[in-house]
Amino acid sequence: MSTQRRAGGEAKPAEAKSDAIDAAELAEYHGLARLIERMHRRFLDVVRAGLLRQGIDDIGPVQALMVMLIGDDEPSVRDLMERGYYLGSNASYSLKILVEAGYIDRGASQRDRRTARLRLTDKGRTLRDELFNLEQVQATALVRNEAEAADLKAAYRTLRRLATWSATPARASIEWLD
């Protein structure tokens, strides 16, 4: 607990209220981290259900999200890993499944033959369009009026700020140690 000096030189404890606020803010931060993780799991469940409704059982929700991340681009494997925050072995496994199922083509870059480029096949573009439609339905159900739209925008801005701040693990660790 921090202390403050009175005019006579004796120390007094800092206000308990500021410590309580700090504890409450810390609890909210921890709660937010767990909420984000729980929302991600539930989103994967929604994607899984959407895949099953479409009769798609050859890939899982993580692979479906990779299809969304590739989109109309032709990213390298490294670009895709950075966009989706995948680990190397997980990304390689998921890409192998997507190639074998016919959702993506994986070929060498024309500029640098050592770099693999990814592109959606017709089957992959169809899946991407279906997943985009699923997202549209969800967004329409979530945002029913202007107040809810404003709340969603504020939540998005806050989450983007947190994502930007935590994008560099070394930075977050240094600030944590201060």
PDB file of C-alpha atoms in Angstrom:
ATOM      1  CA  MET A   1       0.000   0.000   0.000  1.00  0.00           C
ATOM      2  CA  SER A   2       1.373   3.441  -0.804  1.00  0.00           C
ATOM      3  CA  THR A   3       1.707   6.213   1.762  1.00  0.00           C
ATOM      4  CA  GLN A   4       1.417   9.974   1.736  1.00  0.00           C
ATOM      5  CA  ARG A   5       3.320  12.441   3.977  1.00  0.00           C
ATOM      6  CA  ARG A   6       1.394  14.826   6.185  1.00  0.00           C
ATOM      7  CA  ALA A   7       2.620  18.359   6.874  1.00  0.00           C
ATOM      8  CA  GLY A   8       4.284  17.175  10.123  1.00  0.00           C
ATOM      9  CA  GLY A   9       6.304  14.525   8.295  1.00  0.00           C
ATOM     10  CA  GLU A  10       4.329  11.483   9.479  1.00  0.00           C
ATOM     11  CA  ALA A  11       3.105   8.989   6.928  1.00  0.00           C
ATOM     12  CA  LYS A  12      -0.527   8.097   6.439  1.00  0.00           C
ATOM     13  CA  PRO A  13      -1.944   5.295   4.295  1.00  0.00           C
ATOM     14  CA  ALA A  14      -3.133   6.306   0.812  1.00  0.00           C
ATOM     15  CA  GLU A  15      -6.856   6.367   0.453  1.00  0.00           C
ATOM     16  CA  ALA A  16      -8.331   2.895   0.485  1.00  0.00           C
ATOM     17  CA  LYS A  17     -10.720   3.987  -2.249  1.00  0.00           C
ATOM     18  CA  SER A  18      -7.921   4.223  -4.847  1.00  0.00           C
ATOM     19  CA  ASP A  19      -6.711   0.715  -3.919  1.00  0.00           C
ATOM     20  CA  ALA A  20     -10.289  -0.559  -4.242  1.00  0.00           C
ATOM     21  CA  ILE A  21     -10.617   1.070  -7.642  1.00  0.00           C
ATOM     22  CA  ASP A  22      -7.351  -0.505  -8.742  1.00  0.00           C
ATOM     23  CA  ALA A  23      -8.531  -3.916  -7.540  1.00  0.00           C
ATOM     24  CA  ALA A  24     -11.879  -3.444  -9.284  1.00  0.00           C
ATOM     25  CA  GLU A  25     -10.188  -2.374 -12.518  1.00  0.00           C
ATOM     26  CA  LEU A  26      -7.858  -5.365 -12.330  1.00  0.00           C
ATOM     27  CA  ALA A  27     -10.824  -7.686 -11.802  1.00  0.00           C
ATOM     28  CA  GLU A  28     -12.548  -6.135 -14.838  1.00  0.00           C
ATOM     29  CA  TYR A  29      -9.424  -6.639 -16.955  1.00  0.00           C
ATOM     30  CA  HIS A  30      -9.204 -10.306 -15.938  1.00  0.00           C
ATOM     31  CA  GLY A  31     -12.928 -10.687 -16.560  1.00  0.00           C
ATOM     32  CA  LEU A  32     -12.572  -9.104 -19.980  1.00  0.00           C
ATOM     33  CA  ALA A  33      -9.786 -11.512 -20.964  1.00  0.00           C
ATOM     34  CA  ARG A  34     -11.937 -14.474 -19.957  1.00  0.00           C
ATOM     35  CA  LEU A  35     -14.998 -13.020 -21.687  1.00  0.00           C
ATOM     36  CA  ILE A  36     -13.090 -12.616 -24.959  1.00  0.00           C
ATOM     37  CA  GLU A  37     -11.907 -16.217 -24.771  1.00  0.00           C
ATOM     38  CA  ARG A  38     -15.443 -17.464 -23.987  1.00  0.00           C
ATOM     39  CA  MET A  39     -16.916 -15.398 -26.845  1.00  0.00           C
ATOM     40  CA  HIS A  40     -14.348 -16.883 -29.232  1.00  0.00           C
ATOM     41  CA  ARG A  41     -15.330 -20.427 -28.209  1.00  0.00           C
ATOM     42  CA  ARG A  42     -19.015 -19.598 -28.638  1.00  0.00           C
ATOM     43  CA  PHE A  43     -18.346 -17.999 -32.017  1.00  0.00           C
ATOM     44  CA  LEU A  44     -16.598 -21.216 -33.085  1.00  0.00           C
ATOM     45  CA  ASP A  45     -19.710 -23.108 -31.951  1.00  0.00           C
ATOM     46  CA  VAL A  46     -21.895 -20.836 -34.122  1.00  0.00           C
ATOM     47  CA  VAL A  47     -19.589 -21.378 -37.110  1.00  0.00           C
ATOM     48  CA  ARG A  48     -19.611 -25.146 -36.464  1.00  0.00           C
ATOM     49  CA  ALA A  49     -23.424 -25.148 -36.434  1.00  0.00           C
ATOM     50  CA  GLY A  50     -23.458 -23.113 -39.658  1.00  0.00           C
ATOM     51  CA  LEU A  51     -21.103 -25.604 -41.307  1.00  0.00           C
ATOM     52  CA  LEU A  52     -23.310 -28.512 -40.263  1.00  0.00           C
ATOM     53  CA  ARG A  53     -26.441 -26.759 -41.599  1.00  0.00           C
ATOM     54  CA  GLN A  54     -24.610 -26.404 -44.911  1.00  0.00           C
ATOM     55  CA  GLY A  55     -23.749 -30.109 -44.836  1.00  0.00           C
ATOM     56  CA  ILE A  56     -20.033 -29.343 -44.496  1.00  0.00           C
ATOM     57  CA  ASP A  57     -18.278 -31.887 -42.318  1.00  0.00           C
ATOM     58  CA  ASP A  58     -14.837 -32.077 -43.898  1.00  0.00           C
ATOM     59  CA  ILE A  59     -13.461 -29.026 -42.059  1.00  0.00           C
ATOM     60  CA  GLY A  60     -13.940 -27.469 -38.647  1.00  0.00           C
ATOM     61  CA  PRO A  61     -14.696 -23.910 -37.557  1.00  0.00           C
ATOM     62  CA  VAL A  62     -11.026 -22.940 -37.218  1.00  0.00           C
ATOM     63  CA  GLN A  63     -10.386 -23.922 -40.822  1.00  0.00           C
ATOM     64  CA  ALA A  64     -13.544 -22.069 -41.885  1.00  0.00           C
ATOM     65  CA  LEU A  65     -12.235 -18.907 -40.228  1.00  0.00           C
ATOM     66  CA  MET A  66      -8.980 -19.346 -42.141  1.00  0.00           C
ATOM     67  CA  VAL A  67     -11.029 -19.329 -45.346  1.00  0.00           C
ATOM     68  CA  MET A  68     -12.561 -16.018 -44.216  1.00  0.00           C
ATOM     69  CA  LEU A  69      -9.104 -14.579 -43.483  1.00  0.00           C
ATOM     70  CA  ILE A  70      -7.780 -15.524 -46.914  1.00  0.00           C
ATOM     71  CA  GLY A  71     -10.743 -13.897 -48.621  1.00  0.00           C
ATOM     72  CA  ASP A  72      -9.911 -12.454 -52.034  1.00  0.00           C
ATOM     73  CA  ASP A  73      -6.237 -12.005 -51.149  1.00  0.00           C
ATOM     74  CA  GLU A  74      -3.362 -14.338 -51.900  1.00  0.00           C
ATOM     75  CA  PRO A  75      -1.534 -14.169 -48.585  1.00  0.00           C
ATOM     76  CA  SER A  76       1.578 -16.090 -47.701  1.00  0.00           C
ATOM     77  CA  VAL A  77       1.334 -18.655 -44.945  1.00  0.00           C
ATOM     78  CA  ARG A  78       3.173 -16.234 -42.658  1.00  0.00           C
ATOM     79  CA  ASP A  79       0.699 -13.424 -43.442  1.00  0.00           C
ATOM     80  CA  LEU A  80      -2.197 -15.716 -42.610  1.00  0.00           C
ATOM     81  CA  MET A  81      -0.588 -16.750 -39.330  1.00  0.00           C
ATOM     82  CA  GLU A  82      -0.147 -13.109 -38.333  1.00  0.00           C
ATOM     83  CA  ARG A  83      -3.701 -12.154 -39.322  1.00  0.00           C
ATOM     84  CA  GLY A  84      -5.284 -15.027 -37.450  1.00  0.00           C
ATOM     85  CA  TYR A  85      -2.813 -15.383 -34.600  1.00  0.00           C
ATOM     86  CA  TYR A  86      -2.216 -19.043 -35.377  1.00  0.00           C
ATOM     87  CA  LEU A  87       0.745 -21.046 -34.182  1.00  0.00           C
ATOM     88  CA  GLY A  88       2.941 -22.599 -36.870  1.00  0.00           C
ATOM     89  CA  SER A  89       2.043 -26.254 -36.361  1.00  0.00           C
ATOM     90  CA  ASN A  90      -1.682 -25.481 -35.975  1.00  0.00           C
ATOM     91  CA  ALA A  91      -1.697 -23.348 -39.121  1.00  0.00           C
ATOM     92  CA  SER A  92       0.161 -25.999 -41.118  1.00  0.00           C
ATOM     93  CA  TYR A  93      -2.260 -28.704 -40.009  1.00  0.00           C
ATOM     94  CA  SER A  94      -5.319 -26.569 -40.809  1.00  0.00           C
ATOM     95  CA  LEU A  95      -3.939 -25.559 -44.200  1.00  0.00           C
ATOM     96  CA  LYS A  96      -3.247 -29.211 -45.028  1.00  0.00           C
ATOM     97  CA  ILE A  97      -6.895 -30.041 -44.249  1.00  0.00           C
ATOM     98  CA  LEU A  98      -8.137 -27.116 -46.385  1.00  0.00           C
ATOM     99  CA  VAL A  99      -5.941 -28.105 -49.340  1.00  0.00           C
ATOM    100  CA  GLU A 100      -6.986 -31.772 -49.120  1.00  0.00           C
ATOM    101  CA  ALA A 101     -10.679 -30.784 -48.894  1.00  0.00           C
ATOM    102  CA  GLY A 102     -10.354 -28.516 -51.945  1.00  0.00           C
ATOM    103  CA  TYR A 103     -11.059 -25.148 -50.293  1.00  0.00           C
ATOM    104  CA  ILE A 104      -7.678 -23.560 -51.017  1.00  0.00           C
ATOM    105  CA  ASP A 105      -4.788 -23.868 -53.425  1.00  0.00           C
ATOM    106  CA  ARG A 106      -1.298 -23.573 -52.035  1.00  0.00           C
ATOM    107  CA  GLY A 107       1.384 -22.644 -54.518  1.00  0.00           C
ATOM    108  CA  ALA A 108       4.790 -21.032 -54.692  1.00  0.00           C
ATOM    109  CA  SER A 109       5.016 -17.265 -55.050  1.00  0.00           C
ATOM    110  CA  GLN A 110       6.111 -16.086 -58.489  1.00  0.00           C
ATOM    111  CA  ARG A 111       8.551 -13.600 -56.932  1.00  0.00           C
ATOM    112  CA  ASP A 112       9.991 -15.885 -54.255  1.00  0.00           C
ATOM    113  CA  ARG A 113       9.619 -19.598 -54.923  1.00  0.00           C
ATOM    114  CA  ARG A 114      10.391 -20.354 -51.254  1.00  0.00           C
ATOM    115  CA  THR A 115       7.198 -18.591 -50.130  1.00  0.00           C
ATOM    116  CA  ALA A 116       3.872 -20.413 -50.342  1.00  0.00           C
ATOM    117  CA  ARG A 117       0.885 -18.314 -51.440  1.00  0.00           C
ATOM    118  CA  LEU A 118      -2.688 -19.251 -50.605  1.00  0.00           C
ATOM    119  CA  ARG A 119      -5.798 -18.662 -52.681  1.00  0.00           C
ATOM    120  CA  LEU A 120      -9.374 -19.806 -52.416  1.00  0.00           C
ATOM    121  CA  THR A 121     -10.749 -22.284 -54.903  1.00  0.00           C
ATOM    122  CA  ASP A 122     -14.330 -21.976 -56.180  1.00  0.00           C
ATOM    123  CA  LYS A 123     -15.379 -24.248 -53.316  1.00  0.00           C
ATOM    124  CA  GLY A 124     -13.529 -21.978 -50.867  1.00  0.00           C
ATOM    125  CA  ARG A 125     -15.150 -18.826 -52.276  1.00  0.00           C
ATOM    126  CA  THR A 126     -18.589 -20.431 -51.934  1.00  0.00           C
ATOM    127  CA  LEU A 127     -17.852 -21.255 -48.293  1.00  0.00           C
ATOM    128  CA  ARG A 128     -16.543 -17.735 -47.658  1.00  0.00           C
ATOM    129  CA  ASP A 129     -19.748 -16.254 -49.095  1.00  0.00           C
ATOM    130  CA  GLU A 130     -21.909 -18.542 -46.924  1.00  0.00           C
ATOM    131  CA  LEU A 131     -19.917 -17.598 -43.808  1.00  0.00           C
ATOM    132  CA  PHE A 132     -20.225 -13.912 -44.684  1.00  0.00           C
ATOM    133  CA  ASN A 133     -24.015 -14.352 -44.920  1.00  0.00           C
ATOM    134  CA  LEU A 134     -23.998 -16.057 -41.508  1.00  0.00           C
ATOM    135  CA  GLU A 135     -22.125 -13.067 -40.056  1.00  0.00           C
ATOM    136  CA  GLN A 136     -24.664 -10.697 -41.620  1.00  0.00           C
ATOM    137  CA  VAL A 137     -27.541 -12.576 -39.977  1.00  0.00           C
ATOM    138  CA  GLN A 138     -25.762 -12.438 -36.609  1.00  0.00           C
ATOM    139  CA  ALA A 139     -25.013  -8.730 -36.938  1.00  0.00           C
ATOM    140  CA  THR A 140     -28.609  -7.966 -37.850  1.00  0.00           C
ATOM    141  CA  ALA A 141     -29.847  -9.864 -34.786  1.00  0.00           C
ATOM    142  CA  LEU A 142     -27.329  -8.117 -32.515  1.00  0.00           C
ATOM    143  CA  VAL A 143     -27.848  -4.543 -33.701  1.00  0.00           C
ATOM    144  CA  ARG A 144     -31.523  -3.634 -33.722  1.00  0.00           C
ATOM    145  CA  ASN A 145     -31.334   0.151 -33.259  1.00  0.00           C
ATOM    146  CA  GLU A 146     -28.972   3.121 -33.252  1.00  0.00           C
ATOM    147  CA  ALA A 147     -28.115   2.800 -29.555  1.00  0.00           C
ATOM    148  CA  GLU A 148     -27.046  -0.813 -30.027  1.00  0.00           C
ATOM    149  CA  ALA A 149     -25.034   0.188 -33.106  1.00  0.00           C
ATOM    150  CA  ALA A 150     -23.243   2.863 -31.049  1.00  0.00           C
ATOM    151  CA  ASP A 151     -22.567   0.341 -28.259  1.00  0.00           C
ATOM    152  CA  LEU A 152     -21.116  -2.121 -30.765  1.00  0.00           C
ATOM    153  CA  LYS A 153     -18.870   0.562 -32.280  1.00  0.00           C
ATOM    154  CA  ALA A 154     -17.624   1.587 -28.823  1.00  0.00           C
ATOM    155  CA  ALA A 155     -16.927  -2.038 -27.893  1.00  0.00           C
ATOM    156  CA  TYR A 156     -15.074  -2.532 -31.178  1.00  0.00           C
ATOM    157  CA  ARG A 157     -12.924   0.569 -30.613  1.00  0.00           C
ATOM    158  CA  THR A 158     -12.058  -0.596 -27.114  1.00  0.00           C
ATOM    159  CA  LEU A 159     -11.157  -4.095 -28.250  1.00  0.00           C
ATOM    160  CA  ARG A 160      -9.041  -2.709 -31.116  1.00  0.00           C
ATOM    161  CA  ARG A 161      -7.190  -0.497 -28.634  1.00  0.00           C
ATOM    162  CA  LEU A 162      -6.512  -3.518 -26.395  1.00  0.00           C
ATOM    163  CA  ALA A 163      -5.394  -5.573 -29.387  1.00  0.00           C
ATOM    164  CA  THR A 164      -3.030  -2.840 -30.522  1.00  0.00           C
ATOM    165  CA  TRP A 165      -1.610  -2.409 -27.039  1.00  0.00           C
ATOM    166  CA  SER A 166      -1.020  -6.122 -26.551  1.00  0.00           C
ATOM    167  CA  ALA A 167       0.263  -6.757 -30.095  1.00  0.00           C
ATOM    168  CA  THR A 168       3.848  -6.561 -28.903  1.00  0.00           C
ATOM    169  CA  PRO A 169       4.394  -9.047 -26.066  1.00  0.00           C
ATOM    170  CA  ALA A 170       7.705  -7.447 -25.115  1.00  0.00           C
ATOM    171  CA  ARG A 171       5.998  -4.062 -24.733  1.00  0.00           C
ATOM    172  CA  ALA A 172       3.235  -5.505 -22.590  1.00  0.00           C
ATOM    173  CA  SER A 173       5.806  -7.321 -20.428  1.00  0.00           C
ATOM    174  CA  ILE A 174       7.908  -4.201 -19.930  1.00  0.00           C
ATOM    175  CA  GLU A 175       4.904  -2.103 -18.995  1.00  0.00           C
ATOM    176  CA  TRP A 176       3.775  -4.872 -16.674  1.00  0.00           C
ATOM    177  CA  LEU A 177       7.093  -4.823 -14.841  1.00  0.00           C
ATOM    178  CA  ASP A 178       7.052  -1.038 -14.289  1.00  0.00           C
TER     179      ASP A 178
END
